[in-house]
PDB file of C-alpha atoms and ligand atoms in Angstrom:
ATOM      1  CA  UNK A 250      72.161 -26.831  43.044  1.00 50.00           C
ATOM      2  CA  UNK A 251      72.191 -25.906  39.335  1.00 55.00           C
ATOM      3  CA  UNK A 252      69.464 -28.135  37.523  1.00 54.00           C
ATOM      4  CA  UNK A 253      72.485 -29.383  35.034  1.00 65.00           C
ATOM      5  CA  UNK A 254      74.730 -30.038  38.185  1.00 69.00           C
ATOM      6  CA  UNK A 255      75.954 -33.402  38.634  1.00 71.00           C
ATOM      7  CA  UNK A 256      74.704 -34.971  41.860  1.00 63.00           C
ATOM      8  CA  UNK A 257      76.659 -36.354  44.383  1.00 60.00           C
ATOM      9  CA  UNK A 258      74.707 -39.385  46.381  1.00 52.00           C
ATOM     10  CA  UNK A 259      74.392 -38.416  50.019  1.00 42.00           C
ATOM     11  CA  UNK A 260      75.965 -40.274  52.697  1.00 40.00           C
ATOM     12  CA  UNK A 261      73.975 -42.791  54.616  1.00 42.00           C
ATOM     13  CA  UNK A 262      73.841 -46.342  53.015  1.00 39.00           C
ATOM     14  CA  UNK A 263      75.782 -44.972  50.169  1.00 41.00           C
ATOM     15  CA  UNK A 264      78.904 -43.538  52.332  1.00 42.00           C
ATOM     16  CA  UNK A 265      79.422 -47.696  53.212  1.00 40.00           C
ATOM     17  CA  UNK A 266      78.939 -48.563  50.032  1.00 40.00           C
ATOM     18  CA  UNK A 267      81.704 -46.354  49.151  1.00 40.00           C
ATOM     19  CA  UNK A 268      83.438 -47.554  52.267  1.00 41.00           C
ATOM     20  CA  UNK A 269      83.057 -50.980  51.606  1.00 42.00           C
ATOM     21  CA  UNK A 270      84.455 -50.593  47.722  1.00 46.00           C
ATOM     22  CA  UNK A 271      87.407 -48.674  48.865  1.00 44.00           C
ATOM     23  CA  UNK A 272      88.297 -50.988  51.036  1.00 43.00           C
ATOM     24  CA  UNK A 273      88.098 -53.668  48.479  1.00 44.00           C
ATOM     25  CA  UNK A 274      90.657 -51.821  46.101  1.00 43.00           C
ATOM     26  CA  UNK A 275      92.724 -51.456  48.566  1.00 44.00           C
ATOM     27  CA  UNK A 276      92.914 -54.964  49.541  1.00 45.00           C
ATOM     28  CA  UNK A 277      93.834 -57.956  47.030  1.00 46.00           C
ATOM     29  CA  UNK A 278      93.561 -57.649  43.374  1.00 46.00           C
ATOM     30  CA  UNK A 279      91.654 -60.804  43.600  1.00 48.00           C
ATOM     31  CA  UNK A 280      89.217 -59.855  46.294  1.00 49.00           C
ATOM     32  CA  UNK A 281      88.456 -56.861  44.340  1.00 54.00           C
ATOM     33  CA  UNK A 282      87.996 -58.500  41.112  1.00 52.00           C
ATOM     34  CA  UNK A 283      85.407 -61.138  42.635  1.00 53.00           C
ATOM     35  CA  UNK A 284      83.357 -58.543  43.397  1.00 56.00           C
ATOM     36  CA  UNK A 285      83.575 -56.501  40.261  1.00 58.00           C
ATOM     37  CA  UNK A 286      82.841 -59.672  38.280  1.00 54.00           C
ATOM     38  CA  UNK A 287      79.961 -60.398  40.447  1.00 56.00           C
ATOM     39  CA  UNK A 288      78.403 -56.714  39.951  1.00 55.00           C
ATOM     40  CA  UNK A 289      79.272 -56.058  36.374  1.00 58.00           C
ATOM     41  CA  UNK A 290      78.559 -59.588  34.976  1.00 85.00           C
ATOM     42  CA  UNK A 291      82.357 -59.924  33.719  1.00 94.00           C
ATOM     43  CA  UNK A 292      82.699 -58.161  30.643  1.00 96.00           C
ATOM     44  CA  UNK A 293      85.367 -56.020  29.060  1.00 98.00           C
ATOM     45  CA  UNK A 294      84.990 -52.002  29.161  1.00 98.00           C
ATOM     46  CA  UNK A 295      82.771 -51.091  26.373  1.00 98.00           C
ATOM     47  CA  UNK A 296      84.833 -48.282  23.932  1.00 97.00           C
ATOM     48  CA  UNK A 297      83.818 -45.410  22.668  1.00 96.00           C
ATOM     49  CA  UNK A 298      85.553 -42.913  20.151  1.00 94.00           C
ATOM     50  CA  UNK A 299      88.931 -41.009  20.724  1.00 95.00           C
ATOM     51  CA  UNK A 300      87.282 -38.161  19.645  1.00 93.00           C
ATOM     52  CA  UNK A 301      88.774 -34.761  18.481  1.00 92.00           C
ATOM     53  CA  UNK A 302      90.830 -33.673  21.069  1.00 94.00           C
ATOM     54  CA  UNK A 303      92.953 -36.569  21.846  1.00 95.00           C
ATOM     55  CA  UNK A 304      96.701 -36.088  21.876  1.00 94.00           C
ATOM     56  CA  UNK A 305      99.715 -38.017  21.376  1.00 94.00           C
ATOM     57  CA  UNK A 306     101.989 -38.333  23.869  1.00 92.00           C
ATOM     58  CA  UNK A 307     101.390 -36.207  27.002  1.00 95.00           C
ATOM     59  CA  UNK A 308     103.509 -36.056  30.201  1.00 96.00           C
ATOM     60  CA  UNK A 309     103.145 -38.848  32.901  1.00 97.00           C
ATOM     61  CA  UNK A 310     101.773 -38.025  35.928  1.00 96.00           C
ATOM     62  CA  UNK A 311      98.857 -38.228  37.920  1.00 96.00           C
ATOM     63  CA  UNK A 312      97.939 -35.166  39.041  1.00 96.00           C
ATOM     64  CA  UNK A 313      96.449 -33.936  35.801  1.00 97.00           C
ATOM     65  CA  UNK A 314      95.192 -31.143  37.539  1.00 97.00           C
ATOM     66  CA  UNK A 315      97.574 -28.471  39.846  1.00 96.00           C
ATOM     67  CA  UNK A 316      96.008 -27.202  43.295  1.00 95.00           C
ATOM     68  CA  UNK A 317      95.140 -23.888  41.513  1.00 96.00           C
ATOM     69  CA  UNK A 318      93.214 -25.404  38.566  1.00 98.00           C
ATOM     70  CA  UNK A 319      89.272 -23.664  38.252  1.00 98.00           C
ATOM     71  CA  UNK A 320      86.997 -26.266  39.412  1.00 98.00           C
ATOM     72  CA  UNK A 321      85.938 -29.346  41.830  1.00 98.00           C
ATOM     73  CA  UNK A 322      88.226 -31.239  43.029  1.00 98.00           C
ATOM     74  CA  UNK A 323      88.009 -35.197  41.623  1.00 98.00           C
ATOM     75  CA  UNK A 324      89.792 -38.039  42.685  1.00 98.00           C
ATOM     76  CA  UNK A 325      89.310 -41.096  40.436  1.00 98.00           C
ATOM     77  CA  UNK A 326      90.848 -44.374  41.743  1.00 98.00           C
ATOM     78  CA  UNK A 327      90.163 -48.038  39.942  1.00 98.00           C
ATOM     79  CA  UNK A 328      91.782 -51.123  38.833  1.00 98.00           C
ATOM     80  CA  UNK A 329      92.323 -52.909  35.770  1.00 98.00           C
ATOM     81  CA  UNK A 330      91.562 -55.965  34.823  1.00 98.00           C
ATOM     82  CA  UNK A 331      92.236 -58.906  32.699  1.00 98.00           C
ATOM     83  CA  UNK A 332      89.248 -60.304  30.440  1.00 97.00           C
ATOM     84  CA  UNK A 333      88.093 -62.696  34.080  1.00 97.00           C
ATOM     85  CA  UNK A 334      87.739 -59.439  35.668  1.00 97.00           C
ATOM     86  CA  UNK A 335      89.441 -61.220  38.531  1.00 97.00           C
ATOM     87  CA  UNK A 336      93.161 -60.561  37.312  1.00 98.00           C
ATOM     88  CA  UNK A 337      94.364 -57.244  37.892  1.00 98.00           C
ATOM     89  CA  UNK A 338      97.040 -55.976  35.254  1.00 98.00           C
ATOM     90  CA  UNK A 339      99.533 -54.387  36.233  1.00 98.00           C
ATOM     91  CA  UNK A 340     102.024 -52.043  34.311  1.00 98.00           C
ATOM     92  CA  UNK A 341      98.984 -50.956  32.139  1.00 98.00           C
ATOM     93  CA  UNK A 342      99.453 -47.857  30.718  1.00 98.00           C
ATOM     94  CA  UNK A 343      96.563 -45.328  31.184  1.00 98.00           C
ATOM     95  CA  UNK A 344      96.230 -42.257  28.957  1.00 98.00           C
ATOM     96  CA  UNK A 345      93.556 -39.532  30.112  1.00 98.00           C
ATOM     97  CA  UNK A 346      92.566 -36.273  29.297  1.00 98.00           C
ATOM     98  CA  UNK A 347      89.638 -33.885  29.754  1.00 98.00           C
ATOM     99  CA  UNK A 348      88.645 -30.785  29.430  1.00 98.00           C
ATOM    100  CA  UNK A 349      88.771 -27.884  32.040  1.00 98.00           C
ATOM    101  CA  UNK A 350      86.002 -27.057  34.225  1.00 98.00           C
ATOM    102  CA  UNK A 351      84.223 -24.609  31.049  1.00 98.00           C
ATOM    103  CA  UNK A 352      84.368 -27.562  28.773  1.00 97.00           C
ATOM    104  CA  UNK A 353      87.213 -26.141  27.031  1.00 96.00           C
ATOM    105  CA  UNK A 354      90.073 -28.595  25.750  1.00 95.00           C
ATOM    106  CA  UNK A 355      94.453 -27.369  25.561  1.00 94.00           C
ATOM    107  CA  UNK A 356      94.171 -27.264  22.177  1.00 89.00           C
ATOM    108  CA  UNK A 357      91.234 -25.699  19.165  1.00 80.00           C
ATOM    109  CA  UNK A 358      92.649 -27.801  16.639  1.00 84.00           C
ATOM    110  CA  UNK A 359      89.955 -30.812  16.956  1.00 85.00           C
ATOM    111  CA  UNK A 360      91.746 -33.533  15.053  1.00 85.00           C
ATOM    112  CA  UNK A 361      95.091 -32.816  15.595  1.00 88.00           C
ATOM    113  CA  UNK A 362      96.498 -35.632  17.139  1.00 91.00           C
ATOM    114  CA  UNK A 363     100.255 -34.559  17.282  1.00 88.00           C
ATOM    115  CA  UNK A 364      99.721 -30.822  17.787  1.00 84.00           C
ATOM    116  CA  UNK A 365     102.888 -29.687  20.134  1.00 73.00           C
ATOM    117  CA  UNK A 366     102.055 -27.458  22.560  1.00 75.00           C
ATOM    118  CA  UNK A 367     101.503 -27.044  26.259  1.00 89.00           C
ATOM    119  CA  UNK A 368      99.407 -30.238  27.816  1.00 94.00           C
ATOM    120  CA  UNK A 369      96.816 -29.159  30.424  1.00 96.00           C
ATOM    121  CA  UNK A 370      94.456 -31.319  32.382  1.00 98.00           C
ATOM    122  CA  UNK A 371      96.190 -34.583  30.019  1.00 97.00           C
ATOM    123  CA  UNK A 372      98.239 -37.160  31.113  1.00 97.00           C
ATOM    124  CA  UNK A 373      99.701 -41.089  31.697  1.00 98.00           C
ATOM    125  CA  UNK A 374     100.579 -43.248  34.162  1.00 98.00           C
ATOM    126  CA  UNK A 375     100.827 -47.085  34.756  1.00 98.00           C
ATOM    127  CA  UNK A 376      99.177 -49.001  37.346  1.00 98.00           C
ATOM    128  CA  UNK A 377     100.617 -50.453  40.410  1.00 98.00           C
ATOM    129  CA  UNK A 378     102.167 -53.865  41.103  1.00 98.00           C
ATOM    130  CA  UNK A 379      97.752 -54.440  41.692  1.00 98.00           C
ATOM    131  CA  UNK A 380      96.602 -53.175  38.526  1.00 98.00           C
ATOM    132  CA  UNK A 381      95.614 -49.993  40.101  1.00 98.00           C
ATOM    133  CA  UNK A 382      95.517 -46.866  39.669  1.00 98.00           C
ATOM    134  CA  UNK A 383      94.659 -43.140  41.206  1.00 98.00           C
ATOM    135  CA  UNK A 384      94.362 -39.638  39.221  1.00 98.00           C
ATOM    136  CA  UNK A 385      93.641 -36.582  40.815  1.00 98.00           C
ATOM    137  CA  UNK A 386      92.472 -33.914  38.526  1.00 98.00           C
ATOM    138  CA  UNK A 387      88.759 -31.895  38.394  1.00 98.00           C
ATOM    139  CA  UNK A 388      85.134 -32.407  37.336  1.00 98.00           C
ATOM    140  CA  UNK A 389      85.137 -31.550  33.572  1.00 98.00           C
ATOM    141  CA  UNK A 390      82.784 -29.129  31.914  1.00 98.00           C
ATOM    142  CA  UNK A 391      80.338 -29.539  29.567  1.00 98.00           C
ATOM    143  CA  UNK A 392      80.688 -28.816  25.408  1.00 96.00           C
ATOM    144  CA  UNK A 393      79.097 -28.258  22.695  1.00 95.00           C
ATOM    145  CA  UNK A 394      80.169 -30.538  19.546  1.00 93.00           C
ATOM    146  CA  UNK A 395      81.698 -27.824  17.397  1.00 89.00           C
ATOM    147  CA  UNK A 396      80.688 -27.146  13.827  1.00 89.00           C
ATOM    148  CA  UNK A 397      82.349 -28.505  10.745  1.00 86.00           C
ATOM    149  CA  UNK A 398      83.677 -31.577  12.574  1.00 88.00           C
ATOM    150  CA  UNK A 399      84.027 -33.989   9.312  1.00 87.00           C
ATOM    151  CA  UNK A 400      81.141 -37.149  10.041  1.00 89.00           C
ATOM    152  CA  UNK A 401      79.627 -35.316  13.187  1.00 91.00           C
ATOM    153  CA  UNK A 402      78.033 -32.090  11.355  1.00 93.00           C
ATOM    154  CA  UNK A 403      74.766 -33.304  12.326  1.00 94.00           C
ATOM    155  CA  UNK A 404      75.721 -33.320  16.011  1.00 95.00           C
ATOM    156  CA  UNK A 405      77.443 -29.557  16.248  1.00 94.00           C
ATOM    157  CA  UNK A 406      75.993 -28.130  18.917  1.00 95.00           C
ATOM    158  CA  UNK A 407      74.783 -30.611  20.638  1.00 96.00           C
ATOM    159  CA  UNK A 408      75.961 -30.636  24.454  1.00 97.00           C
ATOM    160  CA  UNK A 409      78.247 -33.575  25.745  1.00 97.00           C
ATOM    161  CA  UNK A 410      77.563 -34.666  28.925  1.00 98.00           C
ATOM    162  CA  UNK A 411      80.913 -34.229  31.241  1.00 98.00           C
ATOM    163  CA  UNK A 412      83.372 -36.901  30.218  1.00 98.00           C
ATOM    164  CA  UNK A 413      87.150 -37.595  30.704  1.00 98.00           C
ATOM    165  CA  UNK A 414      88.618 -39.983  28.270  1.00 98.00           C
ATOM    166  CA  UNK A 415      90.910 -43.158  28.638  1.00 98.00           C
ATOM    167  CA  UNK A 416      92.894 -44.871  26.561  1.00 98.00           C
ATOM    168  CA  UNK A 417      94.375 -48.451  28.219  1.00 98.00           C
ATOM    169  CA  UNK A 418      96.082 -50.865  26.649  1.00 98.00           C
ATOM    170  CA  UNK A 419      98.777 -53.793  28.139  1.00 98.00           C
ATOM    171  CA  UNK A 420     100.836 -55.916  26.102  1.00 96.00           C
ATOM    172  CA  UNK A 421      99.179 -59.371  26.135  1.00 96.00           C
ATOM    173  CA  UNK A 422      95.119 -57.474  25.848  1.00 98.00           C
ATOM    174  CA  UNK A 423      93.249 -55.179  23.364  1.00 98.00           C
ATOM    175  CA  UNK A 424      93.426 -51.552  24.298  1.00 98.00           C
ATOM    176  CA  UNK A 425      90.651 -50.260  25.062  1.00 98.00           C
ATOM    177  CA  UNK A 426      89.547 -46.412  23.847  1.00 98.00           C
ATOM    178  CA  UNK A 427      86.701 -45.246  26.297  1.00 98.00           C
ATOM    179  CA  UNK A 428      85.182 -42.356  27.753  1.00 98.00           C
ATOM    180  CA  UNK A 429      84.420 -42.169  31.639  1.00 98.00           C
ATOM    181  CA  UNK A 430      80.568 -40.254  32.318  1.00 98.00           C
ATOM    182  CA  UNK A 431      78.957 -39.441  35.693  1.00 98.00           C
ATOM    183  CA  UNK A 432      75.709 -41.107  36.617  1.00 98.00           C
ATOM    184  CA  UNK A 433      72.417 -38.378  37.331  1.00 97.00           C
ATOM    185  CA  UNK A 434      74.438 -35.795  34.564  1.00 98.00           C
ATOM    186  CA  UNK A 435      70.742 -35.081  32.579  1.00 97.00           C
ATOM    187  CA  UNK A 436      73.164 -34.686  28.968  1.00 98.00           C
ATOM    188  CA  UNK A 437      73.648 -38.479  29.021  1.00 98.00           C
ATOM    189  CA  UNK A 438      70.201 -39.552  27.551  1.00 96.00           C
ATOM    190  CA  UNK A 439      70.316 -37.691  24.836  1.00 94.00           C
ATOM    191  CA  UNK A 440      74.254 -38.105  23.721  1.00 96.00           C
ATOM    192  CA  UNK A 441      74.694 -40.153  20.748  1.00 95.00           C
ATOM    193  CA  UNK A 442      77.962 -42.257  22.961  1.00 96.00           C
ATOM    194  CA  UNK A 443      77.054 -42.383  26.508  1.00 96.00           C
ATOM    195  CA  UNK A 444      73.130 -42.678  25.883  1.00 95.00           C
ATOM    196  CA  UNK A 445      73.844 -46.323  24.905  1.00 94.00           C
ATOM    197  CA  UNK A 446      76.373 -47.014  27.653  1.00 96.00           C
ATOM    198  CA  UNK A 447      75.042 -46.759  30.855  1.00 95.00           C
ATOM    199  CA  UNK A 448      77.936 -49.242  32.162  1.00 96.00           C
ATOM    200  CA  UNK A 449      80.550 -46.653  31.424  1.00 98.00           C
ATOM    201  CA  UNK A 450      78.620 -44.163  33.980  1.00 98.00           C
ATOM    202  CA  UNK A 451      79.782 -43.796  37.705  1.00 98.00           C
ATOM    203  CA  UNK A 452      77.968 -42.406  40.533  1.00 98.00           C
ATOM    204  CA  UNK A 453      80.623 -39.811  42.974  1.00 98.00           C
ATOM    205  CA  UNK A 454      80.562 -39.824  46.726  1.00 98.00           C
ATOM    206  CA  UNK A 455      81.522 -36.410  48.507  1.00 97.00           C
ATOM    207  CA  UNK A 456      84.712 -36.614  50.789  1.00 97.00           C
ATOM    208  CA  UNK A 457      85.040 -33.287  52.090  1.00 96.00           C
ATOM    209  CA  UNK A 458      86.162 -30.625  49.519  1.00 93.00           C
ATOM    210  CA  UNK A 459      86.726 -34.100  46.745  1.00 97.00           C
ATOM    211  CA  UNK A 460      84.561 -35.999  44.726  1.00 98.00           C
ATOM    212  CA  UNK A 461      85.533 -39.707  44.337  1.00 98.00           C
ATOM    213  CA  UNK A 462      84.933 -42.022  41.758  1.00 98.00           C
ATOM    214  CA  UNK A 463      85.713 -45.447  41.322  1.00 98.00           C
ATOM    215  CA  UNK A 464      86.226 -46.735  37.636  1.00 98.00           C
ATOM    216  CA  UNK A 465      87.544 -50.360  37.392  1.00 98.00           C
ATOM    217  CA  UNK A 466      88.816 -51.601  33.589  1.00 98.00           C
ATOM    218  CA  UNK A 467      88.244 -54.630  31.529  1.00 98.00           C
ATOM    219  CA  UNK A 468      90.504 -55.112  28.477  1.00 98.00           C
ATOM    220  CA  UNK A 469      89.489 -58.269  26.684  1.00 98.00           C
ATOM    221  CA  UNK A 470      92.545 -61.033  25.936  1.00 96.00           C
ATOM    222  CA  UNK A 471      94.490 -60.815  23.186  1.00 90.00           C
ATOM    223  CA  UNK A 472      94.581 -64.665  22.382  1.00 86.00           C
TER     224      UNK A 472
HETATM  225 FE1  FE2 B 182      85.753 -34.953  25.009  1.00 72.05          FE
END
């Protein structure tokens, strides 16, 4: 294994730990929710920035990433939550996007919100009728902060660890602008976003030729 690979956690205890949390997001919103609350201590997702290479308005769909896209296969799946972590949401709309498996983004106009042109590896999609959701796409790469960024000069250079954003938001809560990292990636300590935010870190169990990764959601109340 490459030193900078991500690692997967063998199978063993950890295969019915997986087991045991699939089967709890595939059963009742409310099950699933005890549990969360239980594990995370109930609090909403922590944010992080949009950063450059957000952009308005991709395609929905869940498949981010076609059969034939570079890379290893990932399947995320998760739920999302109201502020009790107990209340699943649904109807929430979900905005992702990542880059491809070289850490290179659709677009080299950082900052460019409403650039119109071909999405790849971006997309939304609304949770089911239990707040849940699944996206099937591939592990992104790594990059370096580029140069010149306005407010992050003093970072340009500086490798991200892998990342795929989210944006989530549902009418009654506060959307939520976060970015998803993977637990043992050795970029996180030193990253000026996830190196404070250890809770927005997952760990991915091997399922054949996928990765899986649960990541649950907890948008604060509006009122
Ligand atoms: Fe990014």
């Amino acid at each position: 294994m490459d030193k900078h690979q991500i690692p997967t956690v063998s199978l063993g205890i950890s295969r019915r730990i997986f087991l045991y949390r699939s089967a709890m997001i595939l059963g009742s919103g409310l099950l699933a929710g005890s549990a969360f609350a239980a594990k995370q201590g109930c609090r909403p997702t922590e944010s992080d920035i949009l950063g450059p290479f957000y952009r308005f308005d991709a395609p929905f769909h869940a498949r981010l990433a076609s059969p034939d896209e570079p890379g290893d296969r990932l399947v995320l799946t998760g739920t999302v939550f109201s502020s009790d972590c107990r209340t699943p949401l649904p109807g929430a709309l979900i905005e992702v996007w990542q880059a491809n498996h070289a850490g290179l983004y659709d677009t080299n106009k950082p900052g460019n919100f409403t650039e119109a042109s071909t999405f790849h590896l971006r997309g939304k999609l609304y949770t089911n009728e239990k707040g849940q959701y699944e996206i099937e796409t591939i592990m992104p790469g790594r990059y370096p902060v580029p140069p010149n960024l306005l407010g992050l000069e003093k970072y340009a250079g500086l490798t991200r660890p892998a990342h795929i954003h989210f944006r989530v938001m549902e009418s009654l809560h506060v959307p939520v602008t976060t970015q998803l990292y993977f637990k043992g990636d050795p970029f996180i300590a030193n990253d000026p976003w996830a190196g404070h935010k250890p809770s927005l870190a997952i760990d991915l169990k091997q399922d054949g030729k996928l990765r899986r990764g649960i990541f649950d959601v907890v948008l604060a109340r509006g009122f």
